[in-house]
Amino acid sequence: MKSVIKAACGQFQPVFGETTFNLSTVERMVRAADADLIVFPELCTSGYELRDRDEMQANAISVAGREIERLKLLASDTDTHIVLGFPEVDNGRLYNSSALIEPNGNVTRYHKLHLFDREKNIFDPGDTIPPVVETEVGRIGLMICFDWIFPEVARIMALNGVQIICHPSNLVLSYCQRAMFARSVENGVFTMTCNRIGSEARTDRTLTFTGGSQILSNRGEMLAQATPDSEEVITAEIEPKLADNKMITALNDRLGDRRVEFYRIITD
Ligand code: ACM
């Protein structure tokens, strides 16, 4: 296991409906980054504003399909751990998914738990807890975009030992990036939010995505940040095991000091 890794976010504007072209952008950025771990945006193979479930189905990827096979070859060829978001068809269900693809061929999926706005008309909600995966570059967790507003998602991963939360996003609200500071410091973990750029006007509204992809340390320091509107790869060197230290002062332990007996209303 590496003690210091090169982490990257590949911020770009997917071309709606052009899966093969978008995967070529992913490939170009993976090769340019030369990183140990790279995160790409939510739904980055398809574009965001799917009009209905039929359109979603037409753009969906199956994890057993050739697109993920291509990414497995890319991960192995470049020795890079790749995280990206895509629309997924799985057993007749349609998910807003992300996957961690490891150089050894392992693929771990996550189905977005908290669907945002009209996504509720298109996707089936996720049905499993966010995964934490032991890898050669640290313990990696997966969440997707709007999951950020539910602190329980990051906290569950922290309780399961996550060191780096990978957060593919298509953010349209202006304050998410700032909110991720809280997810990092309250859990003492690295967070990598990879947002897309550009606009889409595919329905009766225009959506403008806020870019500003960022890599935050386990203490909430901004290690790298992209602009709001340009395609770019940002990188930072990180030491994942720093996230195992949950102490804030010698007497304050982020996880150990929780008073769970007073929190029951959260889950009951
Ligand atoms: C979002 O969850 N795509 C805002």
GROMACS .gro file of C-alpha atoms and ligand atoms in nm:
model
  272
    1MET     CA    1   0.000   0.000   0.000
    2LYS     CA    2   0.132   0.346  -0.095
    3SER     CA    3   0.169   0.596   0.191
    4VAL     CA    4   0.145   0.910  -0.025
    5ILE     CA    5  -0.072   0.911  -0.336
    6LYS     CA    6  -0.138   1.146  -0.624
    7ALA     CA    7  -0.511   1.223  -0.627
    8ALA     CA    8  -0.686   1.399  -0.916
    9CYS     CA    9  -1.024   1.528  -1.033
   10GLY     CA   10  -1.106   1.545  -1.405
   11GLN     CA   11  -1.351   1.834  -1.446
   12PHE     CA   12  -1.516   1.856  -1.788
   13GLN     CA   13  -1.840   1.914  -1.979
   14PRO     CA   14  -1.990   1.587  -2.102
   15VAL     CA   15  -2.153   1.603  -2.445
   16PHE     CA   16  -2.512   1.491  -2.400
   17GLY     CA   17  -2.579   1.140  -2.528
   18GLU     CA   18  -2.227   1.083  -2.661
   19THR     CA   19  -2.108   0.801  -2.437
   20THR     CA   20  -1.814   0.695  -2.654
   21PHE     CA   21  -1.690   1.051  -2.695
   22ASN     CA   22  -1.726   1.121  -2.321
   23LEU     CA   23  -1.531   0.806  -2.240
   24SER     CA   24  -1.257   0.932  -2.473
   25THR     CA   25  -1.242   1.252  -2.265
   26VAL     CA   26  -1.216   1.039  -1.950
   27GLU     CA   27  -0.936   0.838  -2.109
   28ARG     CA   28  -0.747   1.149  -2.220
   29MET     CA   29  -0.770   1.296  -1.868
   30VAL     CA   30  -0.667   0.971  -1.695
   31ARG     CA   31  -0.355   0.956  -1.912
   32ALA     CA   32  -0.277   1.328  -1.862
   33ALA     CA   33  -0.322   1.311  -1.484
   34ASP     CA   34  -0.090   1.015  -1.432
   35ALA     CA   35  -0.249   0.982  -1.087
   36ASP     CA   36  -0.308   0.696  -0.843
   37LEU     CA   37  -0.673   0.794  -0.800
   38ILE     CA   38  -0.888   1.010  -1.026
   39VAL     CA   39  -1.251   1.112  -0.984
   40PHE     CA   40  -1.486   1.226  -1.264
   41PRO     CA   41  -1.830   1.393  -1.247
   42GLU     CA   42  -2.172   1.240  -1.189
   43LEU     CA   43  -2.343   1.104  -1.505
   44CYS     CA   44  -2.032   1.194  -1.701
   45THR     CA   45  -2.085   0.932  -1.972
   46SER     CA   46  -2.431   1.066  -2.063
   47GLY     CA   47  -2.484   1.426  -1.955
   48TYR     CA   48  -2.727   1.526  -1.682
   49GLU     CA   49  -3.077   1.625  -1.783
   50LEU     CA   50  -3.236   1.309  -1.912
   51ARG     CA   51  -3.592   1.387  -2.026
   52ASP     CA   52  -3.755   1.062  -1.917
   53ARG     CA   53  -3.689   0.700  -1.832
   54ASP     CA   54  -3.682   0.598  -2.199
   55GLU     CA   55  -3.405   0.845  -2.270
   56MET     CA   56  -3.229   0.730  -1.957
   57GLN     CA   57  -3.251   0.367  -2.069
   58ALA     CA   58  -3.108   0.458  -2.410
   59ASN     CA   59  -2.802   0.612  -2.240
   60ALA     CA   60  -2.760   0.359  -1.961
   61ILE     CA   61  -2.457   0.141  -1.911
   62SER     CA   62  -2.447  -0.206  -1.764
   63VAL     CA   63  -2.151  -0.288  -1.545
   64ALA     CA   64  -2.109  -0.605  -1.751
   65GLY     CA   65  -2.094  -0.401  -2.073
   66ARG     CA   66  -1.814  -0.284  -2.301
   67GLU     CA   67  -1.790   0.068  -2.150
   68ILE     CA   68  -1.684  -0.060  -1.807
   69GLU     CA   69  -1.461  -0.317  -1.981
   70ARG     CA   70  -1.285  -0.027  -2.158
   71LEU     CA   71  -1.236   0.151  -1.824
   72LYS     CA   72  -1.100  -0.166  -1.662
   73LEU     CA   73  -0.837  -0.190  -1.937
   74LEU     CA   74  -0.756   0.179  -1.892
   75ALA     CA   75  -0.723   0.141  -1.512
   76SER     CA   76  -0.492  -0.155  -1.555
   77ASP     CA   77  -0.288   0.005  -1.835
   78THR     CA   78  -0.229   0.328  -1.639
   79ASP     CA   79  -0.228   0.178  -1.287
   80THR     CA   80  -0.498   0.428  -1.189
   81HIS     CA   81  -0.802   0.388  -0.962
   82ILE     CA   82  -1.089   0.549  -1.153
   83VAL     CA   83  -1.416   0.675  -1.003
   84LEU     CA   84  -1.692   0.807  -1.229
   85GLY     CA   85  -2.066   0.858  -1.242
   86PHE     CA   86  -2.295   0.707  -1.507
   87PRO     CA   87  -2.657   0.603  -1.563
   88GLU     CA   88  -2.681   0.233  -1.493
   89VAL     CA   89  -2.926  -0.037  -1.590
   90ASP     CA   90  -2.918  -0.328  -1.350
   91ASN     CA   91  -3.179  -0.606  -1.339
   92GLY     CA   92  -3.437  -0.382  -1.504
   93ARG     CA   93  -3.378  -0.100  -1.258
   94LEU     CA   94  -3.230   0.237  -1.354
   95TYR     CA   95  -2.981   0.397  -1.118
   96ASN     CA   96  -2.775   0.713  -1.094
   97SER     CA   97  -2.453   0.524  -1.018
   98SER     CA   98  -2.087   0.566  -0.953
   99ALA     CA   99  -1.818   0.303  -0.973
  100LEU     CA  100  -1.467   0.257  -0.843
  101ILE     CA  101  -1.262   0.069  -1.102
  102GLU     CA  102  -0.933  -0.065  -0.970
  103PRO     CA  103  -0.627  -0.156  -1.176
  104ASN     CA  104  -0.672  -0.517  -1.062
  105GLY     CA  105  -1.012  -0.530  -1.234
  106ASN     CA  106  -1.230  -0.501  -0.922
  107VAL     CA  107  -1.539  -0.286  -0.976
  108THR     CA  108  -1.743  -0.148  -0.685
  109ARG     CA  109  -2.072   0.027  -0.750
  110TYR     CA  110  -2.285   0.272  -0.557
  111HIS     CA  111  -2.644   0.368  -0.643
  112LYS     CA  112  -2.726   0.727  -0.542
  113LEU     CA  113  -2.940   0.721  -0.230
  114HIS     CA  114  -3.070   1.080  -0.239
  115LEU     CA  115  -3.205   1.176  -0.579
  116PHE     CA  116  -3.214   1.550  -0.655
  117ASP     CA  117  -3.521   1.723  -0.795
  118ARG     CA  118  -3.640   1.569  -1.129
  119GLU     CA  119  -3.396   1.281  -1.093
  120LYS     CA  120  -3.680   1.137  -0.886
  121ASN     CA  121  -3.885   1.101  -1.207
  122ILE     CA  122  -3.607   0.919  -1.388
  123PHE     CA  123  -3.407   0.697  -1.156
  124ASP     CA  124  -3.477   0.431  -0.899
  125PRO     CA  125  -3.333   0.533  -0.562
  126GLY     CA  126  -3.029   0.349  -0.431
  127ASP     CA  127  -3.078   0.048  -0.210
  128THR     CA  128  -2.746  -0.013  -0.035
  129ILE     CA  129  -2.523   0.176   0.206
  130PRO     CA  130  -2.234   0.372   0.053
  131PRO     CA  131  -1.939   0.134   0.011
  132VAL     CA  132  -1.593   0.168   0.162
  133VAL     CA  133  -1.329  -0.029  -0.028
  134GLU     CA  134  -0.981  -0.126   0.090
  135THR     CA  135  -0.748  -0.056  -0.204
  136GLU     CA  136  -0.378  -0.013  -0.279
  137VAL     CA  137  -0.425   0.366  -0.248
  138GLY     CA  138  -0.631   0.378   0.071
  139ARG     CA  139  -0.984   0.308   0.191
  140ILE     CA  140  -1.210   0.470  -0.065
  141GLY     CA  141  -1.577   0.557  -0.020
  142LEU     CA  142  -1.840   0.652  -0.277
  143MET     CA  143  -2.118   0.908  -0.258
  144ILE     CA  144  -2.285   1.111  -0.534
  145CYS     CA  145  -2.364   1.482  -0.557
  146PHE     CA  146  -2.679   1.566  -0.352
  147ASP     CA  147  -2.586   1.302  -0.095
  148TRP     CA  148  -2.373   1.584   0.048
  149ILE     CA  149  -2.672   1.743   0.220
  150PHE     CA  150  -2.729   1.432   0.430
  151PRO     CA  151  -2.435   1.423   0.672
  152GLU     CA  152  -2.529   1.067   0.761
  153VAL     CA  153  -2.385   0.942   0.431
  154ALA     CA  154  -2.031   1.062   0.498
  155ARG     CA  155  -2.063   0.968   0.865
  156ILE     CA  156  -2.158   0.609   0.785
  157MET     CA  157  -1.850   0.583   0.566
  158ALA     CA  158  -1.634   0.738   0.840
  159LEU     CA  159  -1.765   0.479   1.087
  160ASN     CA  160  -1.670   0.214   0.829
  161GLY     CA  161  -1.313   0.346   0.816
  162VAL     CA  162  -1.313   0.555   0.499
  163GLN     CA  163  -1.003   0.766   0.434
  164ILE     CA  164  -1.096   0.931   0.101
  165ILE     CA  165  -1.456   1.008   0.000
  166CYS     CA  166  -1.495   1.028  -0.378
  167HIS     CA  167  -1.786   1.252  -0.475
  168PRO     CA  168  -1.881   1.267  -0.844
  169SER     CA  169  -2.114   1.565  -0.883
  170ASN     CA  170  -2.328   1.774  -1.117
  171LEU     CA  171  -2.376   2.065  -0.878
  172VAL     CA  172  -2.614   2.347  -0.958
  173LEU     CA  173  -2.646   2.500  -0.610
  174SER     CA  174  -2.373   2.745  -0.516
  175TYR     CA  175  -2.290   2.624  -0.167
  176CYS     CA  176  -2.217   2.254  -0.191
  177GLN     CA  177  -1.843   2.293  -0.231
  178ARG     CA  178  -1.833   2.497   0.091
  179ALA     CA  179  -2.053   2.243   0.269
  180MET     CA  180  -1.806   1.967   0.184
  181PHE     CA  181  -1.562   2.145   0.417
  182ALA     CA  182  -1.792   2.031   0.699
  183ARG     CA  183  -1.806   1.672   0.570
  184SER     CA  184  -1.423   1.666   0.574
  185VAL     CA  185  -1.367   1.819   0.917
  186GLU     CA  186  -1.655   1.656   1.105
  187ASN     CA  187  -1.533   1.313   0.990
  188GLY     CA  188  -1.160   1.385   0.961
  189VAL     CA  189  -1.147   1.249   0.605
  190PHE     CA  190  -1.021   1.356   0.264
  191THR     CA  191  -1.297   1.449   0.020
  192MET     CA  192  -1.268   1.473  -0.357
  193THR     CA  193  -1.564   1.650  -0.517
  194CYS     CA  194  -1.546   1.635  -0.896
  195ASN     CA  195  -1.807   1.860  -1.053
  196ARG     CA  196  -1.892   1.919  -1.419
  197ILE     CA  197  -1.896   2.250  -1.604
  198GLY     CA  198  -2.118   2.404  -1.871
  199SER     CA  199  -2.495   2.431  -1.919
  200GLU     CA  200  -2.774   2.210  -2.044
  201ALA     CA  201  -3.106   2.330  -2.183
  202ARG     CA  202  -3.279   2.005  -2.266
  203THR     CA  203  -3.619   2.074  -2.108
  204ASP     CA  204  -3.814   2.384  -2.005
  205ARG     CA  205  -3.518   2.503  -1.796
  206THR     CA  206  -3.148   2.574  -1.834
  207LEU     CA  207  -2.914   2.419  -1.581
  208THR     CA  208  -2.572   2.572  -1.523
  209PHE     CA  209  -2.319   2.360  -1.340
  210THR     CA  210  -2.081   2.528  -1.100
  211GLY     CA  211  -1.745   2.354  -1.160
  212GLY     CA  212  -1.508   2.433  -0.874
  213SER     CA  213  -1.400   2.072  -0.827
  214GLN     CA  214  -1.193   2.040  -0.513
  215ILE     CA  215  -0.974   1.815  -0.303
  216LEU     CA  216  -0.998   1.878   0.072
  217SER     CA  217  -0.769   1.738   0.338
  218ASN     CA  218  -0.880   1.550   0.649
  219ARG     CA  219  -0.854   1.886   0.828
  220GLY     CA  220  -1.060   2.075   0.569
  221GLU     CA  221  -0.765   2.240   0.394
  222MET     CA  222  -0.818   2.317   0.024
  223LEU     CA  223  -0.544   2.113  -0.143
  224ALA     CA  224  -0.655   2.182  -0.501
  225GLN     CA  225  -0.946   2.367  -0.661
  226ALA     CA  226  -1.061   2.404  -1.019
  227THR     CA  227  -1.217   2.712  -1.180
  228PRO     CA  228  -1.597   2.738  -1.215
  229ASP     CA  229  -1.601   2.699  -1.591
  230SER     CA  230  -1.300   2.538  -1.755
  231GLU     CA  231  -1.201   2.183  -1.834
  232GLU     CA  232  -0.909   2.088  -1.613
  233VAL     CA  233  -0.738   1.818  -1.415
  234ILE     CA  234  -0.651   1.920  -1.059
  235THR     CA  235  -0.412   1.715  -0.848
  236ALA     CA  236  -0.290   1.690  -0.489
  237GLU     CA  237  -0.056   1.463  -0.297
  238ILE     CA  238  -0.233   1.308  -0.004
  239GLU     CA  239  -0.146   1.071   0.277
  240PRO     CA  240  -0.460   0.864   0.331
  241LYS     CA  241  -0.361   0.723   0.670
  242LEU     CA  242  -0.378   1.075   0.824
  243ALA     CA  243  -0.755   1.021   0.813
  244ASP     CA  244  -0.724   0.744   1.071
  245ASN     CA  245  -0.644   1.000   1.341
  246LYS     CA  246  -0.979   1.125   1.468
  247MET     CA  247  -0.845   1.342   1.749
  248ILE     CA  248  -0.921   1.717   1.740
  249THR     CA  249  -0.746   1.794   2.068
  250ALA     CA  250  -0.582   1.545   2.302
  251LEU     CA  251  -0.924   1.515   2.468
  252ASN     CA  252  -1.162   1.530   2.174
  253ASP     CA  253  -1.226   1.234   1.947
  254ARG     CA  254  -1.459   1.305   1.650
  255LEU     CA  255  -1.602   0.956   1.641
  256GLY     CA  256  -1.533   0.830   1.991
  257ASP     CA  257  -1.701   1.128   2.165
  258ARG     CA  258  -2.038   1.085   1.994
  259ARG     CA  259  -2.331   1.060   2.237
  260VAL     CA  260  -2.537   0.821   2.030
  261GLU     CA  261  -2.793   0.766   2.305
  262PHE     CA  262  -2.911   1.122   2.237
  263TYR     CA  263  -2.926   1.084   1.858
  264ARG     CA  264  -3.203   0.823   1.826
  265ILE     CA  265  -3.442   1.065   1.657
  266ILE     CA  266  -3.210   1.058   1.355
  267THR     CA  267  -3.281   0.695   1.277
  268ASP     CA  268  -3.611   0.616   1.452
  269ACM     C1  269  -2.733   1.675  -0.793
  269ACM     O1  270  -2.748   1.589  -0.705
  269ACM     N1  271  -2.701   1.642  -0.915
  269ACM     C2  272  -2.748   1.818  -0.761
   0.00000   0.00000   0.00000
